[in-house]
One Martini backbone bead per residue (centre of mass of N, CA, C, O) as a GRO file, in nm:
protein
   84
    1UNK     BB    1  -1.570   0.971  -4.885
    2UNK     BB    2  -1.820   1.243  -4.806
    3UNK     BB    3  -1.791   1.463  -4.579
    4UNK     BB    4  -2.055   1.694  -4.459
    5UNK     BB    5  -1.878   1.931  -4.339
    6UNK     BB    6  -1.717   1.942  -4.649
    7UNK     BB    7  -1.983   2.050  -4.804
    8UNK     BB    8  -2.120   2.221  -5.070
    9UNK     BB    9  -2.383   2.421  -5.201
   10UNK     BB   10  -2.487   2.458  -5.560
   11UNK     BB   11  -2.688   2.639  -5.731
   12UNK     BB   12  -2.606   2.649  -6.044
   13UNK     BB   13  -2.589   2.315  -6.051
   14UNK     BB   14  -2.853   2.262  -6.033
   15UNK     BB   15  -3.144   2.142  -6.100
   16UNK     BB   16  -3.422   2.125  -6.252
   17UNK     BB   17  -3.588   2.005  -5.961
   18UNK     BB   18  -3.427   2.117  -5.738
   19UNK     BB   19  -3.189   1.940  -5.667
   20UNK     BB   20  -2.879   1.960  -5.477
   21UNK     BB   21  -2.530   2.031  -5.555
   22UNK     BB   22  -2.267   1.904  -5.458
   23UNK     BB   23  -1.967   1.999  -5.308
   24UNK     BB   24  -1.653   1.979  -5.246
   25UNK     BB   25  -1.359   2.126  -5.071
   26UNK     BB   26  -1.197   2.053  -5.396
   27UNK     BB   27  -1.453   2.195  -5.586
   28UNK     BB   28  -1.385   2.450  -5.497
   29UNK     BB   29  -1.402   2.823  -5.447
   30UNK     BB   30  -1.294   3.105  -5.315
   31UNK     BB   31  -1.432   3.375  -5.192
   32UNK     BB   32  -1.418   3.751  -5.167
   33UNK     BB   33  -1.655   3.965  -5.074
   34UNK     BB   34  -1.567   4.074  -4.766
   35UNK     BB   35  -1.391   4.323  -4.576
   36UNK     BB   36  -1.343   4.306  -4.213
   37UNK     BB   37  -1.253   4.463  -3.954
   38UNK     BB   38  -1.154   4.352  -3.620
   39UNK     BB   39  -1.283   4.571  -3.417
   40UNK     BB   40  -1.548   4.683  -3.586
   41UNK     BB   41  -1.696   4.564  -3.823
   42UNK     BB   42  -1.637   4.754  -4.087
   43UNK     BB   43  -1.639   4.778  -4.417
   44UNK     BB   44  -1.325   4.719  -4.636
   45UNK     BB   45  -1.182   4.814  -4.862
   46UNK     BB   46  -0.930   4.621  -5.029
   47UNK     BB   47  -0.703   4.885  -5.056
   48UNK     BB   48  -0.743   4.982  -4.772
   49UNK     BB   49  -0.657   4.752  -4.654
   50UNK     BB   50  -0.399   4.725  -4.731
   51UNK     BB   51  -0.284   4.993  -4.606
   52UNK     BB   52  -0.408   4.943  -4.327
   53UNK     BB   53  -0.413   4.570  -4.243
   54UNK     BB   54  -0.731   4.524  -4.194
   55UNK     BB   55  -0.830   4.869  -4.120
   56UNK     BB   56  -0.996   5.099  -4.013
   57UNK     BB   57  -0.940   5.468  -4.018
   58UNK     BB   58  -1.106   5.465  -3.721
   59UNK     BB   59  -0.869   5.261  -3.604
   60UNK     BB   60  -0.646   5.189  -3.301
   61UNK     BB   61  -0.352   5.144  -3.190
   62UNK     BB   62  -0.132   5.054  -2.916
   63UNK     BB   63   0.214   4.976  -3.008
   64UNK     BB   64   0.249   4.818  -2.710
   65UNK     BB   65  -0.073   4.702  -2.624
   66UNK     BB   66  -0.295   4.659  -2.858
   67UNK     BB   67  -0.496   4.806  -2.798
   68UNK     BB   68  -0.804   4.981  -2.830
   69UNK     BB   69  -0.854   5.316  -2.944
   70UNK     BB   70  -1.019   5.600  -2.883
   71UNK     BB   71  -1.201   5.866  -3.009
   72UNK     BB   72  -1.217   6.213  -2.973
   73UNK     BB   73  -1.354   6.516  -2.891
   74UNK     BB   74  -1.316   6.872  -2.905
   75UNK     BB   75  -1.441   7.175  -2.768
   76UNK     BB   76  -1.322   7.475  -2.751
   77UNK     BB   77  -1.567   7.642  -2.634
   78UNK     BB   78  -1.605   7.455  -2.374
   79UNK     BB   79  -1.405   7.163  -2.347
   80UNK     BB   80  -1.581   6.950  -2.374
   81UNK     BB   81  -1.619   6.630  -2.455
   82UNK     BB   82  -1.677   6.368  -2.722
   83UNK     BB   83  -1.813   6.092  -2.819
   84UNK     BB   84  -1.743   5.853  -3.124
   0.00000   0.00000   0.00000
């Protein structure tokens, strides 16, 4: 008995009258499209993510309380700071 919600439609196996082929959660295969960073859901890519744990290169994380710090930017000349 196949249970809905573990379904998946396959358009490649479709017939050619239209009707859409079912398969099984254990006859497909998972494949990652894209690898999204958890902090900011910003694209990255997959060498970048082993390298960084998955995330990117412009999300910190303090050490002791793993909160998410924001980055800013100082300007010497005039002293005001920018947030990016």
């Amino acid at each position: 008995k196949r249970e809905l919600e573990r379904l998946y439609v396959c358009q490649n196996c479709s017939s050619q009258d239209g009707a859409l082929s079912l398969k099984d959660m254990h006859e497909v295969q998972e494949e990652v499209d894209f690898l999204f960073c958890p902090s900011c859901l910003e694209v990255v890519q997959e060498e970048e993510a082993r390298i960084f744990s998955h995330k990117c290169t412009k999300c910190f994380v303090c050490p002791l309380c793993e909160t998410l710090l924001q980055t800013s930017t100082v300007s010497s000349s005039s002293g005001a700071s920018d947030r990016s």
